[in-house]
Short mmCIF file of C-alpha atoms and ligand atoms in Angstrom, two decimals:
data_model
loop_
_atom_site.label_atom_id
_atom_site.label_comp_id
_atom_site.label_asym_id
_atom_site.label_seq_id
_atom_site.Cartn_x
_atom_site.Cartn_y
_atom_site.Cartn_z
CA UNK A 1 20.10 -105.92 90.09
CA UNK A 2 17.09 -105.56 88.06
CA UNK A 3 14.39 -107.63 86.23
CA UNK A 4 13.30 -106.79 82.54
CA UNK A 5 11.00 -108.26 80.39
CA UNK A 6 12.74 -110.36 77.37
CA UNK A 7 10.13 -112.13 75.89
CA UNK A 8 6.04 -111.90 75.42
CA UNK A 9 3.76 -114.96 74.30
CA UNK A 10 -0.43 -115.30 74.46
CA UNK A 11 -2.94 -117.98 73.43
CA UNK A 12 -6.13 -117.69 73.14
CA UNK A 13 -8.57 -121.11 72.19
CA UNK A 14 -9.76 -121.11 69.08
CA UNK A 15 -14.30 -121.29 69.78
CA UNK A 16 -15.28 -117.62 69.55
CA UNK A 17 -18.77 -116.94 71.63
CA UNK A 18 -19.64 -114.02 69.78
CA UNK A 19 -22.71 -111.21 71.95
CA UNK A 20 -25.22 -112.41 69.19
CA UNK A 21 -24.73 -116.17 70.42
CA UNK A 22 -25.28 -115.06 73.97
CA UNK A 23 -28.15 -112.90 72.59
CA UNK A 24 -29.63 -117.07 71.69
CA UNK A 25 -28.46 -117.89 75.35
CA UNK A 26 -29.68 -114.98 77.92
CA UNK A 27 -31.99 -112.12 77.64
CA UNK A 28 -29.49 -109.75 76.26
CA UNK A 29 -28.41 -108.09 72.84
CA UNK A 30 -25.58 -107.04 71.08
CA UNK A 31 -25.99 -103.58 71.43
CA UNK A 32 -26.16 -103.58 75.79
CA UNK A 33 -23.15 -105.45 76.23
CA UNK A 34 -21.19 -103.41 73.98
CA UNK A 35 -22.10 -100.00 74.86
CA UNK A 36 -21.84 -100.96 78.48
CA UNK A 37 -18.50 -102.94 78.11
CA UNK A 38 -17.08 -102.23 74.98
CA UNK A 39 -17.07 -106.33 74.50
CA UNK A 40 -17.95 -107.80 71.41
CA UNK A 41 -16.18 -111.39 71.57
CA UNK A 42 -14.57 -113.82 74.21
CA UNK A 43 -12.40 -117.20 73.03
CA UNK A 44 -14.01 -119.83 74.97
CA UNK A 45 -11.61 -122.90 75.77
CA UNK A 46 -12.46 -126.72 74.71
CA UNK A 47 -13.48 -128.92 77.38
CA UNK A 48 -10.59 -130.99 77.31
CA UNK A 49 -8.54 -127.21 77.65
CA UNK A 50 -7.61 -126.59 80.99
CA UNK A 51 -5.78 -123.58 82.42
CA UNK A 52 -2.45 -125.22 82.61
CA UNK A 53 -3.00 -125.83 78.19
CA UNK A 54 -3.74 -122.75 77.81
CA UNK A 55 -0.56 -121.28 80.14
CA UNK A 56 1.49 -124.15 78.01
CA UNK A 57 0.72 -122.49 74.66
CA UNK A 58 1.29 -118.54 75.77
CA UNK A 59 4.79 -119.84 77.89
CA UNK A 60 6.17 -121.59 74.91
CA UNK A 61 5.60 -118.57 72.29
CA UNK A 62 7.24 -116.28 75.53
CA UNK A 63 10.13 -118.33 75.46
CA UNK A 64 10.89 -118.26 71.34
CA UNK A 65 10.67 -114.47 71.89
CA UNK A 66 12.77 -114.09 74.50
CA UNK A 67 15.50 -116.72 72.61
CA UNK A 68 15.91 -118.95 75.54
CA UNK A 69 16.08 -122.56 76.67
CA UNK A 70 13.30 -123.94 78.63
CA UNK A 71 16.01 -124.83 81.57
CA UNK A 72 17.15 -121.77 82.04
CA UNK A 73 13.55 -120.77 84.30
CA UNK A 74 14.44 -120.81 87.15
CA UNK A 75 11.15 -119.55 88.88
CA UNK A 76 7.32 -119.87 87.83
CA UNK A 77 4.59 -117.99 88.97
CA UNK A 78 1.12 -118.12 87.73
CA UNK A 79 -1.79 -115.81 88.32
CA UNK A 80 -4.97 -117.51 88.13
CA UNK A 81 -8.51 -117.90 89.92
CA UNK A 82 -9.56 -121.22 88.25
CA UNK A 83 -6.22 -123.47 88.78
CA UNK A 84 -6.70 -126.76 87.09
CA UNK A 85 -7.10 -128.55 90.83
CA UNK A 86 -6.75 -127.22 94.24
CA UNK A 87 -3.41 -128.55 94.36
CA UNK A 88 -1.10 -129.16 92.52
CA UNK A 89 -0.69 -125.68 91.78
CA UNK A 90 -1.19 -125.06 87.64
CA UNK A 91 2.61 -123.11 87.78
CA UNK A 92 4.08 -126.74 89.08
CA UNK A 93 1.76 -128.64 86.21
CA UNK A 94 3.28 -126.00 83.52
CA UNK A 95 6.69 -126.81 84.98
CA UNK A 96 6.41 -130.51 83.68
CA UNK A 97 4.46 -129.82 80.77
CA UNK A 98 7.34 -127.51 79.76
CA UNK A 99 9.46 -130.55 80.86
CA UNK A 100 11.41 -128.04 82.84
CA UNK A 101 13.97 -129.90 85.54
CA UNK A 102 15.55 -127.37 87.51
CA UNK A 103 13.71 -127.64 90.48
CA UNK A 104 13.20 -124.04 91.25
CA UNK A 105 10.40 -122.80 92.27
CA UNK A 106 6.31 -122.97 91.38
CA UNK A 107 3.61 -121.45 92.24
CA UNK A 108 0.41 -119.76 91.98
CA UNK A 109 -1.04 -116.29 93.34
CA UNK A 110 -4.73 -116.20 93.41
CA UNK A 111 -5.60 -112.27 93.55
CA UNK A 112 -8.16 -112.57 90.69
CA UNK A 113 -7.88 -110.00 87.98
CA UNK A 114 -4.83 -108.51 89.62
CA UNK A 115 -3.28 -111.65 89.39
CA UNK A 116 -0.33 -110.90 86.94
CA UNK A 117 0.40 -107.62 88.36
CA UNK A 118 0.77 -109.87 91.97
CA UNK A 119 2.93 -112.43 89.84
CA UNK A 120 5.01 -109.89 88.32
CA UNK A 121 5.53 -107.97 91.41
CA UNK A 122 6.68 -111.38 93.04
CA UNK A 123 8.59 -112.35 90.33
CA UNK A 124 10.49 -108.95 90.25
CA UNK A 125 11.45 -109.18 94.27
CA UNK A 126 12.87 -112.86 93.57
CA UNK A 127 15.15 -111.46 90.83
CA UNK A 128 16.20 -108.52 92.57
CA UNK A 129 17.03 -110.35 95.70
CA UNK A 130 19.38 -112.69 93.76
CA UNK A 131 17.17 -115.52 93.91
CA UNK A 132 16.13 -115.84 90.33
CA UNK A 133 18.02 -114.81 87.08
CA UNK A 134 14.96 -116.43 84.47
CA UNK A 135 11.25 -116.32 85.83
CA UNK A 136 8.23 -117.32 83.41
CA UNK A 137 5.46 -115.22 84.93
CA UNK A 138 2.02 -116.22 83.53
CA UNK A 139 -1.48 -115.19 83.72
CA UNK A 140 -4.34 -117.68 82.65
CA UNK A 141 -7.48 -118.79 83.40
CA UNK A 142 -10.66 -120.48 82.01
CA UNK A 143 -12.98 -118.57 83.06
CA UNK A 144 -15.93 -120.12 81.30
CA UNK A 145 -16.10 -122.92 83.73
CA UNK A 146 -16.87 -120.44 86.66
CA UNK A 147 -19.35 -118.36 85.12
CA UNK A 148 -22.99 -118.85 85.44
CA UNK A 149 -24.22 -119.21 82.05
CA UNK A 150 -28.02 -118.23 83.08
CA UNK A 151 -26.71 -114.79 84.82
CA UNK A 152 -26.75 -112.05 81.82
CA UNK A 153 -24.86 -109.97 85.02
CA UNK A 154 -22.23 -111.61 84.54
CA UNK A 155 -21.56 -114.56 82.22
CA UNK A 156 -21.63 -111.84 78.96
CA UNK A 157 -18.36 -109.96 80.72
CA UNK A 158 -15.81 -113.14 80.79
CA UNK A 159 -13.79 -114.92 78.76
CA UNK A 160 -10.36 -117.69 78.65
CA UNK A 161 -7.32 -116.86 77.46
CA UNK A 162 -3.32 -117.13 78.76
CA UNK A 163 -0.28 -114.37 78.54
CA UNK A 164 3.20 -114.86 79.92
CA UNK A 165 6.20 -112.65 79.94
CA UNK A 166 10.06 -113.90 80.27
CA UNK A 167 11.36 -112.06 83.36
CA UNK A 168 15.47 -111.73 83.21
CA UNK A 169 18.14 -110.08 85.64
CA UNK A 170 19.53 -107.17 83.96
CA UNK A 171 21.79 -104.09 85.21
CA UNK A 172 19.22 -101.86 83.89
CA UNK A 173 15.55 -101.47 84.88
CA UNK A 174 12.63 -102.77 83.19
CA UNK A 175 10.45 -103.27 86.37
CA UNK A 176 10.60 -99.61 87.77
CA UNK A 177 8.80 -100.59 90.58
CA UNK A 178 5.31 -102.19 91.50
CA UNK A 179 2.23 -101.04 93.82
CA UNK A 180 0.04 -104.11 95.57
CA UNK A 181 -2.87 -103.31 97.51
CA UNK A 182 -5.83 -105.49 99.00
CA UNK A 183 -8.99 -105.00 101.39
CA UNK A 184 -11.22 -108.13 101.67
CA UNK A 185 -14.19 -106.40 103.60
CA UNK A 186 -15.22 -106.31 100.23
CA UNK A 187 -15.33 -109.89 99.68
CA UNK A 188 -18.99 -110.09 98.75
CA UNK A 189 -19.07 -107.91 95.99
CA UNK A 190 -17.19 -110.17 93.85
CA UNK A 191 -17.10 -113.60 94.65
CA UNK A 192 -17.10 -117.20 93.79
CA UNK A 193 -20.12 -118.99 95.52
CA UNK A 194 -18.48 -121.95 96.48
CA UNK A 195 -15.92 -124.32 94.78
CA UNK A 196 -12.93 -124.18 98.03
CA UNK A 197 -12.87 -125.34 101.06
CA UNK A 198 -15.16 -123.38 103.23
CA UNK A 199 -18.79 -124.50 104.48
CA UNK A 200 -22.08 -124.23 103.81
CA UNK A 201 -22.32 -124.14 99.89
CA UNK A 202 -22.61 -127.23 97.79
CA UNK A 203 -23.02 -127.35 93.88
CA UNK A 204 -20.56 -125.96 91.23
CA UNK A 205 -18.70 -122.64 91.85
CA UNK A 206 -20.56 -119.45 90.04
CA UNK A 207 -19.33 -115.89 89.75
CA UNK A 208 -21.51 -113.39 92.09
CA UNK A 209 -21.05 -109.65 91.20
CA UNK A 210 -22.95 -106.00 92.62
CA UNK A 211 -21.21 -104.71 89.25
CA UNK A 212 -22.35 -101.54 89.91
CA UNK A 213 -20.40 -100.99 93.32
CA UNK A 214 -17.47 -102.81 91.32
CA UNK A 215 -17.69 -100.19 88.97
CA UNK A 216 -17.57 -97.55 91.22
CA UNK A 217 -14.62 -99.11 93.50
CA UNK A 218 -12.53 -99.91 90.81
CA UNK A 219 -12.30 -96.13 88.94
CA UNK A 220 -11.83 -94.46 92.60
CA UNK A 221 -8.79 -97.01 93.29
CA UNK A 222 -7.58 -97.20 89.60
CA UNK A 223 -7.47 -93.37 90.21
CA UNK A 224 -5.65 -93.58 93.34
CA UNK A 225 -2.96 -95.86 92.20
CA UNK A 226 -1.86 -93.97 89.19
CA UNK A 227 -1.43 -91.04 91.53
CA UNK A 228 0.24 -93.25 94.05
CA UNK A 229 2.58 -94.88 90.77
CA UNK A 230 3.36 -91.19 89.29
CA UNK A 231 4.40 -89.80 92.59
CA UNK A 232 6.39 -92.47 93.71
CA UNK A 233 8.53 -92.54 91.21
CA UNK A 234 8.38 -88.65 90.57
CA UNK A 235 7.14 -89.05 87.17
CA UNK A 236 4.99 -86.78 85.08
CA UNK A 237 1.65 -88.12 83.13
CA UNK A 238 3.93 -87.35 80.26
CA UNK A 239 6.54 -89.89 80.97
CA UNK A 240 4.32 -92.83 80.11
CA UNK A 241 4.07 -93.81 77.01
CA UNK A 242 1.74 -97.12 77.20
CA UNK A 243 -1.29 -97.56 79.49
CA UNK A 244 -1.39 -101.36 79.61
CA UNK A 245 -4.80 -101.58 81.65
CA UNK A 246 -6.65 -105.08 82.97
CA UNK A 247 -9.49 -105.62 80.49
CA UNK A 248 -12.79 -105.78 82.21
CA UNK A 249 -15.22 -102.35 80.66
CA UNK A 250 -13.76 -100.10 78.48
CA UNK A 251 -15.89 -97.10 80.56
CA UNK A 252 -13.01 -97.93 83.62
CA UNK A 253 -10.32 -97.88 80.92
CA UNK A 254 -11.33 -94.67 80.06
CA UNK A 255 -11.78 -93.20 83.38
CA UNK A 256 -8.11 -94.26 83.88
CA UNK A 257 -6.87 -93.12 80.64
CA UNK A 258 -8.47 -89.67 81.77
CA UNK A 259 -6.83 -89.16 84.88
CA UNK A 260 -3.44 -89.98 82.99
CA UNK A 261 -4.23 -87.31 80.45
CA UNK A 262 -3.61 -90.04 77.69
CA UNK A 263 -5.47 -90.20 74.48
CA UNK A 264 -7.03 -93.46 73.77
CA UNK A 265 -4.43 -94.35 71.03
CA UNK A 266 -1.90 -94.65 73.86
CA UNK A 267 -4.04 -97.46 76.10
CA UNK A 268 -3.85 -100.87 74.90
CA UNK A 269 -7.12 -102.30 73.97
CA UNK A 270 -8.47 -105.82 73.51
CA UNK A 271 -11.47 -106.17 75.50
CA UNK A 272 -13.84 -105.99 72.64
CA UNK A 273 -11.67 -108.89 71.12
CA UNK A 274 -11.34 -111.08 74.39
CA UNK A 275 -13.47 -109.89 76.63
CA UNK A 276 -12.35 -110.11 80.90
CA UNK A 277 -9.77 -112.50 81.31
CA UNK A 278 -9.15 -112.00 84.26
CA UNK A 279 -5.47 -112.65 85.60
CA UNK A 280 -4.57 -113.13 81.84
CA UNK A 281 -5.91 -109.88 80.67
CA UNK A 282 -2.93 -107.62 80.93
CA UNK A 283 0.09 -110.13 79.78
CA UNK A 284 -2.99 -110.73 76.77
CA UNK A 285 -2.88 -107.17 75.79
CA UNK A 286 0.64 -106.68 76.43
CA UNK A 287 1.81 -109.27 73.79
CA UNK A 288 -1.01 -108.39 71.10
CA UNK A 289 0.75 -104.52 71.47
CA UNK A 290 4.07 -106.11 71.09
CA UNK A 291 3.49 -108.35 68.14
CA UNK A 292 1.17 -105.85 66.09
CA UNK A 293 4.33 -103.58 66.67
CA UNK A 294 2.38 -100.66 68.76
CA UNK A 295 4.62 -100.96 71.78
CA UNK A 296 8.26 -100.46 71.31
CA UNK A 297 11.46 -101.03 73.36
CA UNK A 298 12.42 -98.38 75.29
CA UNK A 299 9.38 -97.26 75.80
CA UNK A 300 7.45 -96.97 79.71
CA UNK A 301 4.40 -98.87 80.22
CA UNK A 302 1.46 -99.05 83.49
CA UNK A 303 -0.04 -102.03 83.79
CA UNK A 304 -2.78 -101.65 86.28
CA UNK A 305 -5.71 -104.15 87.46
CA UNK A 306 -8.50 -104.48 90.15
CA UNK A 307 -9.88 -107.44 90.77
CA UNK A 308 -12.06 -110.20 93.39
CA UNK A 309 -10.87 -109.42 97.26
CA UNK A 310 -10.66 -106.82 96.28
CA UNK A 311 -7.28 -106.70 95.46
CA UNK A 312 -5.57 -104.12 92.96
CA UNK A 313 -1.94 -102.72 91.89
CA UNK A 314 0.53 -101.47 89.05
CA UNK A 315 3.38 -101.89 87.25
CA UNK A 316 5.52 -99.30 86.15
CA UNK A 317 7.94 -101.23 83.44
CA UNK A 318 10.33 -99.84 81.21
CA UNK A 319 10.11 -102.70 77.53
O1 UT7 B 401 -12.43 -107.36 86.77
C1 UT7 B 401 -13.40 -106.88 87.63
C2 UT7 B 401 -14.64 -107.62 87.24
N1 UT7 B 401 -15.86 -106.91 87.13
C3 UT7 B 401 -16.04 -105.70 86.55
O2 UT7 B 401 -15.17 -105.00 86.15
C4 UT7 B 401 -17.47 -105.28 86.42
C5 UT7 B 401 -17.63 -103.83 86.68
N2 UT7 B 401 -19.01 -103.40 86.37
C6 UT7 B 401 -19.42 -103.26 85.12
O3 UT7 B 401 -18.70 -103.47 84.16
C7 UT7 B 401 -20.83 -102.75 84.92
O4 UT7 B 401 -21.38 -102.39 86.15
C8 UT7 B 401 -21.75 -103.75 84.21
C9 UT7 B 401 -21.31 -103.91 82.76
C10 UT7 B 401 -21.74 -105.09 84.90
C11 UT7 B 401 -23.19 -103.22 84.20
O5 UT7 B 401 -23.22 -101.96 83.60
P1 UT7 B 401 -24.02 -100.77 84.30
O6 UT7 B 401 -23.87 -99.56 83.45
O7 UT7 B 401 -23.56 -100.68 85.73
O8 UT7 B 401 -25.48 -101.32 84.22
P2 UT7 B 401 -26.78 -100.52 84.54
O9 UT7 B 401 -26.84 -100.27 86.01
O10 UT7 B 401 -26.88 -99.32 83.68
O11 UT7 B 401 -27.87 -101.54 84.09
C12 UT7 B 401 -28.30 -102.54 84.92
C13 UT7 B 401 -29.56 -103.06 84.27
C14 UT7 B 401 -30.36 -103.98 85.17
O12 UT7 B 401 -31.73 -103.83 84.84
P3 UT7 B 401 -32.71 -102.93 85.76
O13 UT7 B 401 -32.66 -103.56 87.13
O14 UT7 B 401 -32.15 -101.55 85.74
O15 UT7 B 401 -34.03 -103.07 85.08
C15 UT7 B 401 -29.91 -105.33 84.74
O16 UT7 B 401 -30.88 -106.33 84.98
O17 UT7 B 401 -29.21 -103.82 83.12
C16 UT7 B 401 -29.72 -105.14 83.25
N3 UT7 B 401 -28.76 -106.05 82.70
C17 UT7 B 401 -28.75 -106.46 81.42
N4 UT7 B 401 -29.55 -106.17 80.38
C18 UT7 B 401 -29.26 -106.75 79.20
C19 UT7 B 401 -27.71 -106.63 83.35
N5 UT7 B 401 -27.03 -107.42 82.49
C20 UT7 B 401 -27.64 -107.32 81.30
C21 UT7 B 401 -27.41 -107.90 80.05
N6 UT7 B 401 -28.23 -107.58 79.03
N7 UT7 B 401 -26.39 -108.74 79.83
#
C-alpha cells in the first residue's frame, strides 16, 4: 500500500505588508530585501486570524479538490511553529472546526520550516502501515505574531499563510519515499527567545537568527539531501520534473536548483509573493503550481525544506 496526493488547497489572509511599508517600519528598502531574498510581499493575518483559521480555509479548498467528505479523514497532522495554544494541538482544533467525528487521530509536528515535509512523511508511514486510508496533512502558521517587528534581520523575511494536501491509500505510489534529518546543536542559530516552557526568559516570544550561518547550513544540507534523495531511489537529475522547494531566499533555491541541473522554470516559486512561511511554504507553492496548471499529474516532484533545530528533509512524490 501506498499514499498519493488527491487533493491541494491554500489560503492566504487577505492584508498584504508590501517591502515599501516595512521600508516606513525599519531601516530597510525595497531594493535590499529583494535582491537578498527575492521577497517582495508577505499576507499578514487579522488579529482575530489564528493558525487553526487559516489551516480551516486551505483544508476545506483540499478537500473540494480531492472530491471527498469531511468524515472520511481519518488522520490529521499539522506542521506548525506558532500553534494557536500550547495545547490543544491546532490539528485537534481543525478537527472540530471541520466538524470532523471520526475520532482518529490529531496532531501537530513542530520541526519549523520542515514542518510539512515531517507531516507528510508521518502521514505517509500511517497510510502505508494500514492505519490510515484519508489523512489531511497541513502546514500553517502565523508567523507575524513571532517576529520582532523592530529586527530588519528578520521581521522583513516572514510571512502567514496555510497549505494542505489530501493524502489517500492507493496501489500505486505517489509518496516515493521521504528523507528526515535533525541536529539541535544548532539550536541557537535559529530560535524563538522564549514563549514555551523553559526558564529564564519572560516577555513575548521573538525570532533570533545568525542568517548568515543559516545561509550557509542550509545550501550544504539542501545539497546533501538531493544527493541522498537521487541515490536512494536510483534516480537521475533528469527524472524530476518539479523542484517544489521551502520558500525562505530565492539565492538557496537557486543553489538547489543548481545542484539538480534544473532550469529555474522547473522550481516552483512564490517567495516574492508570500514571503517565508514557514511550515506552510511548500504545501503554499505546491497548490499555487497546481491551480495555475504548471504542475501536472504524472509528473515527479522534490519537496525539500530546512528549518529551526535544525531540522531538514524531502519528499520525492509522484502527483
Ligand atoms: O527557513 C529558514 C529561515 N531562515 C533563512 O532561510 C535565512 C537564511 N539567511 C538569509 O536569507 C540571509 O542571510 C539574509 C537575507 C538574512 C541576509 O542576507 P545576507 O546576504 O547574508 O546579508 P549580508 O551579510 O550581505 O548583509 C548583512 C548586512 C548587515 O549590515 P553590516 O553589519 O554588514 O553593516 C545587516 O545589518 O545587512 C544589514 N541588514 C539589513 N540592511 C537593510 C540586515 N537586514 C537588513 C535589512 N535592510 N532588512
Amino acid at each position: 500500500m501506498f499514499s498519493r496526493i488527491t487533493g491541494t488547497g491554500s489560503y492566504l489572509p487577505h492584508k498584504v505588508l508590501t517591502n515599501q511599508d516595512l521600508e516606513r517600519m525599519v531601516e530597510t528598502s525595497h531594493d535590499w530585501i529583494f535582491s537578498r531574498t527575492g521577497i517582495s510581499q508577505r499576507h499578514i493575518a487579522a488579529v482575530d486570524e489564528s493558525t487553526s483559521d487559516l489551516a480551516l480555509h486551505a483544508s476545506r479548498r483540499a478537500i473540494e479538490a480531492a472530491g471527498i467528505d469531511p468524515q472520511e479523514i481519518d488522520l490529521i497532522i499539522v506542521g506548525t511553529t506558532t500553534p494557536d495554544r500550547v495545547f490543544p494541538s491546532t490539528a485537534c482544533l481543525l478537527q472540530h472546526k471541520l466538524g470532523i467525528r471520526s475520532g482518529g487521530p490529531a496532531f501537530d509536528v513542530q520541526a519549523v520550516c520542515s514542518g510539512f515535509v515531517y507531516a507528510l512523511s508521518a502521514a505517509d508511514q500511517f497510510i502505508r502501515g494500514g492505519q490510515s486510508k484519508c489523512a489531511l496533512v497541513v502546514g500553517a502558521e502565523t508567523m507575524s505574531r513571532i517576529v520582532d517587528w523592530t529586527d530588519r534581520n528578520t521581521c522583513v523575511l516572514f510571512g502567514d499563510g496555510a497549505g494542505a494536501v489530501i493524502l489517500q491509500a492507493s496501489e500505486t505510489p505517489g509518496v516515493i519515499n521521504t528523507h528526515l534529518h535533525a541536529d539541535g546543536s544548532y539550536q541557537d542559530l535559529l530560535a524563538v527567545d522564549g514563549g514555551g516552557c523553559g526558564t529564564g526568559r519572560s516577555g513575548d516570544p521573538r525570532i533570533v537568527m545568525d542568517g548568515g550561518a543559516v545561509f550557509k547550513f542550509a545550501v550544504g544540507v539542501l545539497d546533501s539531501i538531493v544527493e541522498e534523495t537521487l541515490s536512494v531511489n536510483g534516480m537521475q537529475k533528469s527524472d524530476i520534473d518539479w523542484l517544489v522547494p521551502h520558500q525562505a531566499n530565492i539565492r538557496i533555491i537557486q543553489a538547489t536548483a543548481k545542484k539538480l541541473g534544473l532550469p529555474m522554470e522547473r522550481v516552483v516559486l512564490t517567495v516574492d509573493r508570500h514571503g517565508n512561511t514557514s511550515a506552510a511554504s511548500i504545501p503554499l507553492a505546491l497548490d499555487t503550481a497546481v491551480r495555475e496548471g504548471k504542475i501536472k499529474p504524472g509528473e515527479t516532484l522534490l519537496m525539500e525544506g530546512v528549518g529551526g533545530g535544525f531540522t531538514w528533509g524531502s519528499a520525492l512524490v509522484r502527483l
